Coordinates of C-alpha atoms in Angstrom, one line a residue:
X985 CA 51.3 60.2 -67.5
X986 CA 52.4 61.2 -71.0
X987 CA 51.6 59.5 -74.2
X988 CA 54.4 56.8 -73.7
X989 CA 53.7 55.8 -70.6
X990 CA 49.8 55.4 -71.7
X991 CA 50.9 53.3 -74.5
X992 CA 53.2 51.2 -72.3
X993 CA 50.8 50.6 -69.8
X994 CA 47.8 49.9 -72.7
X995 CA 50.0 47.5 -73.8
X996 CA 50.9 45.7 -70.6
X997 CA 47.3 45.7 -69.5
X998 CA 46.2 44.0 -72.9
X999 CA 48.6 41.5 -72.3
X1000 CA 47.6 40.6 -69.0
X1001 CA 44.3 40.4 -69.9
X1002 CA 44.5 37.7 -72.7
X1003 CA 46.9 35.8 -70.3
X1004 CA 44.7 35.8 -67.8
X1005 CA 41.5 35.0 -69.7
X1006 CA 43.5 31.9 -71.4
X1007 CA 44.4 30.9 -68.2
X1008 CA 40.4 30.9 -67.4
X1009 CA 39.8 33.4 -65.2
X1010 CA 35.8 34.5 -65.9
X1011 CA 34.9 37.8 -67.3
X1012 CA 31.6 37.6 -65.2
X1013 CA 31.3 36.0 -62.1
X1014 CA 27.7 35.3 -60.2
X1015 CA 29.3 36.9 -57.2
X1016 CA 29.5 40.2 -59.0
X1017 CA 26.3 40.3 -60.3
X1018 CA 24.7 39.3 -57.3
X1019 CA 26.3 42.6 -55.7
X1020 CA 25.1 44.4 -58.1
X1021 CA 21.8 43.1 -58.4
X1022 CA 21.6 43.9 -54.3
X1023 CA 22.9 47.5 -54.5
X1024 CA 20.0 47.7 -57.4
X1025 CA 17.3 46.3 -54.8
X1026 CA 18.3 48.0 -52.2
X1027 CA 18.5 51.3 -53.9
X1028 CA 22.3 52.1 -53.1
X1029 CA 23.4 55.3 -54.5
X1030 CA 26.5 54.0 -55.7
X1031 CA 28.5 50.4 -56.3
X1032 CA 32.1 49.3 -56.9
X1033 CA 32.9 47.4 -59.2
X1034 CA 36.3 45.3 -60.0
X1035 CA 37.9 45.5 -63.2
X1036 CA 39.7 42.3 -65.2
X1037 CA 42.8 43.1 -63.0
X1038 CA 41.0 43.7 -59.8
X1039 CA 41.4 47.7 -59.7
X1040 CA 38.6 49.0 -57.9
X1041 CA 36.0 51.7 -59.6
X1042 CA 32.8 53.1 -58.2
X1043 CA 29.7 53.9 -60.4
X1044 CA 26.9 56.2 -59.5
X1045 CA 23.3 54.1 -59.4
X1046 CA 21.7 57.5 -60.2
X1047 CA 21.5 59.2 -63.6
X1048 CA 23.9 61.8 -62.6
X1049 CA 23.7 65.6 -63.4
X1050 CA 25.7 65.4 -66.8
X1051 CA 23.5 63.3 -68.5
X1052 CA 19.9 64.0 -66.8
X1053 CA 18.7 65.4 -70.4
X1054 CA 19.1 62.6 -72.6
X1055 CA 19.1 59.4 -69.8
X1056 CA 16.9 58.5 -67.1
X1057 CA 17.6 54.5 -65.7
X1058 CA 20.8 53.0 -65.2
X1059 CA 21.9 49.8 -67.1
X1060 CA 24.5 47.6 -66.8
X1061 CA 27.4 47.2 -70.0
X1062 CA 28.7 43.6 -70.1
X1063 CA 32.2 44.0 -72.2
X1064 CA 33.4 40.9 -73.7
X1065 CA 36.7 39.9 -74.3
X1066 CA 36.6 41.7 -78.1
X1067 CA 35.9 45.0 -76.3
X1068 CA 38.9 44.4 -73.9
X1069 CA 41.5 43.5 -76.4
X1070 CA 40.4 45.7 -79.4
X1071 CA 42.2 48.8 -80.2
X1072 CA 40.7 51.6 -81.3
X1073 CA 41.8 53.5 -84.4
X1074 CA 41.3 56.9 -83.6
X1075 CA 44.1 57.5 -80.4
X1076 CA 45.3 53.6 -80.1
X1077 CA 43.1 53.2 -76.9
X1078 CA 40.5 50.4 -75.5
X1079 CA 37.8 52.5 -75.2
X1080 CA 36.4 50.0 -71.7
X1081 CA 40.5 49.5 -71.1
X1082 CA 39.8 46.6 -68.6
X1083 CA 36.5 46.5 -67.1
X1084 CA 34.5 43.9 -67.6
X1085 CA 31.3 45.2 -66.5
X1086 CA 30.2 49.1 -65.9
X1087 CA 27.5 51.2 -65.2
X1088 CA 26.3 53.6 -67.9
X1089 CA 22.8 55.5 -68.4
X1090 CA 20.3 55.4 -71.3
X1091 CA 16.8 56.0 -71.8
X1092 CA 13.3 54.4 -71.6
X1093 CA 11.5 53.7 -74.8
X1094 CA 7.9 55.0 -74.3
X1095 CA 5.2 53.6 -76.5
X1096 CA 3.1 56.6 -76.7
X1097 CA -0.9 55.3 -76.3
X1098 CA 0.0 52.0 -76.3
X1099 CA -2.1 49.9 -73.6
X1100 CA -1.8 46.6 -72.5
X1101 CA -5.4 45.9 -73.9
X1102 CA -3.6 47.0 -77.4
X1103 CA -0.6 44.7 -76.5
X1104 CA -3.1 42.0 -76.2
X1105 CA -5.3 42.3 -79.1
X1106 CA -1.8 42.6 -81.4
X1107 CA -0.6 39.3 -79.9
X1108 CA -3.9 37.4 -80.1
X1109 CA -4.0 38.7 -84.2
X1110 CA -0.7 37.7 -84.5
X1111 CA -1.3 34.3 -82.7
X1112 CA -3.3 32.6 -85.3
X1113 CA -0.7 33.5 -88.0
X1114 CA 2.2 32.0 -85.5
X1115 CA 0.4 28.7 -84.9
X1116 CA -0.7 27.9 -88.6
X1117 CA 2.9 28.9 -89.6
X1118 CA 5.6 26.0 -90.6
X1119 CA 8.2 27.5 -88.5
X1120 CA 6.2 26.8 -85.3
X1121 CA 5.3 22.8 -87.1
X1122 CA 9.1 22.7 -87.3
X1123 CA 9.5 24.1 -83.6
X1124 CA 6.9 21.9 -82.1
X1125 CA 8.4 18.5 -84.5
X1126 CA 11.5 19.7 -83.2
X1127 CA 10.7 19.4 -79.5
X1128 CA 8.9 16.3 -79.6
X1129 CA 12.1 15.0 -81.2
X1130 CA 13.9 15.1 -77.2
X1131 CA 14.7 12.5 -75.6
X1132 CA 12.8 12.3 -72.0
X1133 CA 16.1 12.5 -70.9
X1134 CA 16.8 16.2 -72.5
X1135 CA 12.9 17.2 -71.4
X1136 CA 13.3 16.2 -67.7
X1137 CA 16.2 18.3 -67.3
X1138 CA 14.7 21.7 -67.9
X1139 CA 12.3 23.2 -65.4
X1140 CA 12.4 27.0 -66.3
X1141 CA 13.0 29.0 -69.9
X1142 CA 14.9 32.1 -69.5
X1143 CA 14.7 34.3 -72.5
X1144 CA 17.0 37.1 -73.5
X1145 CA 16.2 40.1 -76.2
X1146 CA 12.8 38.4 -77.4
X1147 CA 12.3 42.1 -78.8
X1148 CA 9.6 45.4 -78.2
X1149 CA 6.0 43.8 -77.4
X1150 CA 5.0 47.4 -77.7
X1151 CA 6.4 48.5 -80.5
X1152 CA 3.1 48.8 -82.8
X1153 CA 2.8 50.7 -85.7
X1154 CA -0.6 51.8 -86.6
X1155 CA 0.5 52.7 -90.3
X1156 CA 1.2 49.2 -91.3
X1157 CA -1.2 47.0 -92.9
X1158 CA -2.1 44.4 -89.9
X1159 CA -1.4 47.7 -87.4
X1160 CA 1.1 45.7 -85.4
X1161 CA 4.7 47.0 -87.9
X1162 CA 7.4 44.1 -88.4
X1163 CA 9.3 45.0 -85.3
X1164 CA 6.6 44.1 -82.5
X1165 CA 5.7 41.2 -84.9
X1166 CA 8.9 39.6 -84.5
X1167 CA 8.8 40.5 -81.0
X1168 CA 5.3 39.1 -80.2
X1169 CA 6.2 35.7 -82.0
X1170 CA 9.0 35.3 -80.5
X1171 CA 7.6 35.3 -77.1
X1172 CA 4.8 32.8 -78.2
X1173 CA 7.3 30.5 -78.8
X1174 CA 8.9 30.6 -75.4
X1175 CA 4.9 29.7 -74.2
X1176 CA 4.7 26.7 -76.6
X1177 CA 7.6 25.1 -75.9
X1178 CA 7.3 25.8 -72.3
X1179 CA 4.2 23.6 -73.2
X1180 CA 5.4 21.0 -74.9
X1181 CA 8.2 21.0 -72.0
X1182 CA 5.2 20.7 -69.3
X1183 CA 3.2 18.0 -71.5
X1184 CA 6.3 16.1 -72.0
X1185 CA 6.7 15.9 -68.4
X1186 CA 3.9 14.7 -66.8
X1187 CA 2.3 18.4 -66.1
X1188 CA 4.7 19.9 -64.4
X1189 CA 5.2 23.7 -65.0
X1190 CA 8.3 25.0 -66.8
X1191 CA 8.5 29.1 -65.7
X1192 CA 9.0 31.6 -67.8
X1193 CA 11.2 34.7 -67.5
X1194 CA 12.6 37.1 -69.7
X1195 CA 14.7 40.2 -69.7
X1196 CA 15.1 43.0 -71.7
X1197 CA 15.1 46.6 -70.7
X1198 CA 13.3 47.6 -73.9
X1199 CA 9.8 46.2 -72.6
X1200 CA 10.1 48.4 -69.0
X1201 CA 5.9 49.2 -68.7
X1202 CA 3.0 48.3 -70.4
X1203 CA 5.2 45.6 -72.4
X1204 CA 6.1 44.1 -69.0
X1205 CA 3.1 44.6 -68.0
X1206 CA 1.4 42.2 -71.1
X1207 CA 3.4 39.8 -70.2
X1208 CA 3.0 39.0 -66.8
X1209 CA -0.9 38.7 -68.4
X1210 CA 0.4 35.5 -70.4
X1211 CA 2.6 33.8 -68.0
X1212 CA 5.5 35.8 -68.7
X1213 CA 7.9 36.7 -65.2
X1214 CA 10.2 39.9 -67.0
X1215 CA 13.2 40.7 -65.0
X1216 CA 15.5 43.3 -64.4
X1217 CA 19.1 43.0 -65.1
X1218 CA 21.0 41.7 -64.2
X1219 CA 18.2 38.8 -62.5
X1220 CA 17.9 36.8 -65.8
X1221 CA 21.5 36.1 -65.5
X1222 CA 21.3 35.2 -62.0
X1223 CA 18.2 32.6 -63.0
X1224 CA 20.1 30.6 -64.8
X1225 CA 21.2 26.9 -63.8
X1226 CA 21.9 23.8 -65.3
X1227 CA 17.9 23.1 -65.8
X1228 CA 17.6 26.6 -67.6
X1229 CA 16.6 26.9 -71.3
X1230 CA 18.1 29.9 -72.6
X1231 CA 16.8 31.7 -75.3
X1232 CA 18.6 34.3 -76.3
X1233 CA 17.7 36.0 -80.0
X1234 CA 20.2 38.4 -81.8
X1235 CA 20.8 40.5 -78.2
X1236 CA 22.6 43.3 -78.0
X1237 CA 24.6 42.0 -75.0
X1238 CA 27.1 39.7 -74.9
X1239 CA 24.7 37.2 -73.6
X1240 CA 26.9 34.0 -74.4
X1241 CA 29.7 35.2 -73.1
X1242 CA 28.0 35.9 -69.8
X1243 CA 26.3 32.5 -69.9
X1244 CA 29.4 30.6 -70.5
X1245 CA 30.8 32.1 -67.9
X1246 CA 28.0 31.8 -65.4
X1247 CA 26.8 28.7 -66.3
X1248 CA 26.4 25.9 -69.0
X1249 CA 22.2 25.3 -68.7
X1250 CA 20.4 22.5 -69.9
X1251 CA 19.7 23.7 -73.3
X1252 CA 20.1 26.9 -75.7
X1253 CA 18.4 27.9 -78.5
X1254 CA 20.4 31.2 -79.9
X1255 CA 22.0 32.6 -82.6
X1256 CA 24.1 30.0 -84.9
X1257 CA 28.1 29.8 -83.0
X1258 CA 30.1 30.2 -85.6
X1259 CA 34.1 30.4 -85.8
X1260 CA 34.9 33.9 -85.0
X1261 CA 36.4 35.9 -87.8
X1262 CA 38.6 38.9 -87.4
X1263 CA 37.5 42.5 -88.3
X1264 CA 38.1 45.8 -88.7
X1265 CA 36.7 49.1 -87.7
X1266 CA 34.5 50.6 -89.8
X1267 CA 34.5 54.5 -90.3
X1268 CA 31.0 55.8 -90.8
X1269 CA 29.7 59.4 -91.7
X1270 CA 26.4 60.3 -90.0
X1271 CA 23.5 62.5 -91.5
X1272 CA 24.4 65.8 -89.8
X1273 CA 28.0 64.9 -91.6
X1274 CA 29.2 63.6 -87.8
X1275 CA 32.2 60.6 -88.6
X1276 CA 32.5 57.6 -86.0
X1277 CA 33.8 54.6 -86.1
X1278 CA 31.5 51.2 -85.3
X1279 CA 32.8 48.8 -83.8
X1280 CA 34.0 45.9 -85.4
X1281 CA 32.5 42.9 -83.5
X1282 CA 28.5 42.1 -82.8
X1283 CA 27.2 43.2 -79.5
X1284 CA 26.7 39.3 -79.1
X1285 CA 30.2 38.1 -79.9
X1286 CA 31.4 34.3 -80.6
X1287 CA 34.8 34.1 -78.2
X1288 CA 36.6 30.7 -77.4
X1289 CA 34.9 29.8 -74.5
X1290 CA 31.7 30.1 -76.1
X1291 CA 33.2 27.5 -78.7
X1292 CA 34.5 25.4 -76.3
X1293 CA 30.6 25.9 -74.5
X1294 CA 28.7 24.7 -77.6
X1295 CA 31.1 21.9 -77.9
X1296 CA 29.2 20.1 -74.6
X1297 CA 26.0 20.2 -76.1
X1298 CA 24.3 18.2 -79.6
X1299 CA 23.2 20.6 -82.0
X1300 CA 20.4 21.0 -83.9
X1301 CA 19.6 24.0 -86.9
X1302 CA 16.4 26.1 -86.4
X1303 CA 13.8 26.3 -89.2
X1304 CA 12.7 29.5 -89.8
X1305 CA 10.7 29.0 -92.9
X1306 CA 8.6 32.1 -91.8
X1307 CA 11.8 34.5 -91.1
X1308 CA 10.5 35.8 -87.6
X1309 CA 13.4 34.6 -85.8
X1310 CA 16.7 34.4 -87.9
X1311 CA 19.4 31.9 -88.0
X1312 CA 19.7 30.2 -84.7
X1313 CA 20.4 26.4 -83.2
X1314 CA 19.3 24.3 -81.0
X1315 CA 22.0 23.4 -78.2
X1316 CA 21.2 20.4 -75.7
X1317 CA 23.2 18.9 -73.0
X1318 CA 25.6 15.9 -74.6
X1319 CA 25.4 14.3 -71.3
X1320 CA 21.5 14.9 -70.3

């Protein structure tokens, strides 16, 4: 196929994709996911996967040979409509072209003598900070503000990117470091308002779950110590229902684009959905002199379904007087 031809075809594949996604055909489906999720469990060496325009492509579910150096545990790329539809500038190509979800390779974080007893004593330090702190006054005042209506209708909390539980850096003053801080706080909220949730309602138990890759070991380990389920991709997705509270904090997935595909839950609290802007690539030079170009959109992008998604639901700004979390938004169910 020459250059033509490629250009041509680019072009009519583009089209077809932003006609089709108008029309409202999902960029994730539970069905898919749920195939992957089995080939995962049941330790298949390889899984097909359909593109946006049903093409068939098969992905290895073992690090292959050409990139056992640098990766070793497969993860699953979510593309959202920005990365199906954007043009890059070097070549005039879609780098994903149509697929909406692939199979690529990375690598473990390992937090080298880091325990789960260490885990624990950073999180019980940081704990006192977190509960005398006004941004957890305003969370708690915030959640008492619900109507029972709003609190009976969520019986699980599924959190997404809540950050590295083990990321502790001996060198700062505290010896937690600002990342594992965030990270730690972050998941103490999902506890208290899983709390407030169970008060609230009588005593009955609102799980738990989260998932993020990043925390694979002694961080998922810590957290199944405070009530914590973690779970692999793509299961977090497949938790979710309409009596989920998602909360999803600056991921580096397109986790609203998946859950407005998926499935509207009860509530959200994420980052702020704002009216997406247009943007361009950005050219970049790198330290060994190396020059890429990064991509224009966040790795959470706002698309028009996700608009038309936080249109169903009251919303309500975040105080984060202590910066921990950034800016995010309450987002409850109109109807519940």
């Amino acid at each position: 196929m020459d250059s033509l031809d490629e250009s041509l075809k680019l072009e009519n594949d583009m089209q077809k994709t932003l006609k089709l996604y108008n029309e409202g055909k999902p960029l994730f489906t539970r069905a898919v996911l749920e195939d992957i999720n089995h080939h995962l469990e049941k330790n298949k060496k390889k899984v097909m996967i359909k593109d946006y325009l049903e093409n068939e492509h098969i992905y290895d579910l073992e690090v292959p040979y050409w990139c056992a150096d640098t990766a070793d545990t497969v993860r699953i790329k979510y593309n959202g409509i920005e990365a199906l539809t954007t043009l890059h500038p070097d070549g005039d190509k879609i780098p994903w072209g149509t697929r909406t979800m692939t199979i690529t390779y990375g690598s473990h974080y390992t937090a080298d003598n880091i325990t789960v007893e260490k885990v624990r004593a950073a999180f019980e330090h940081q704990r006192e900070a977190w509960e005398q702190s006004k941004t957890c006054q305003h969370l708690t005042r915030q959640l008492e503000n619900f109507t029972p209506g709003q609190v009976v209708g969520i019986t699980k909390i599924v959190g997404f990117a809540l950050g590295p539980v083990t990321h502790l850096d001996s060198k700062s003053v505290c010896g937690i470091g600002p990342s594992a801080t965030n990270a730690l706080t972050q998941h103490m909220a999902l506890l208290i308002i899983a709390d407030i949730l169970k008060e609230r309602n009588g005593g009955r138990d609102v799980k738990c779950y989260t998932q993020d890759p990043i925390n694979k070991g002694v961080g998922n380990e810590f957290l199944k110590t405070i009530g914590i389920t973690p779970l692999d991709d793509p299961k977090g997705f497949l938790e979710v229902d309409d009596k989920t509270l998602v909360v999803s904090i600056h991921p580096n997935v397109s986790v609203r684009q998946v859950i407005a595909d998926l499935q509207y839950p009860a509530a959200m609290l994420w980052d702020t959905v704002e009216e997406p802007v247009k943007r361009e690539w950005e050219q970049k030079t790198m330290d060994d002199g190396h020059v890429t170009w990064i991509f224009p959109y966040s790795t959470d992008p706002v698309s028009s379904r996700v608009i038309r998604m936080a249109e169903q639901y009251n919303q309500l700004p975040f105080d984060d007087a202590d910066d921990w979390f950034g800016k995010l938004t309450w987002y409850v169910r109109k109807d519940a």
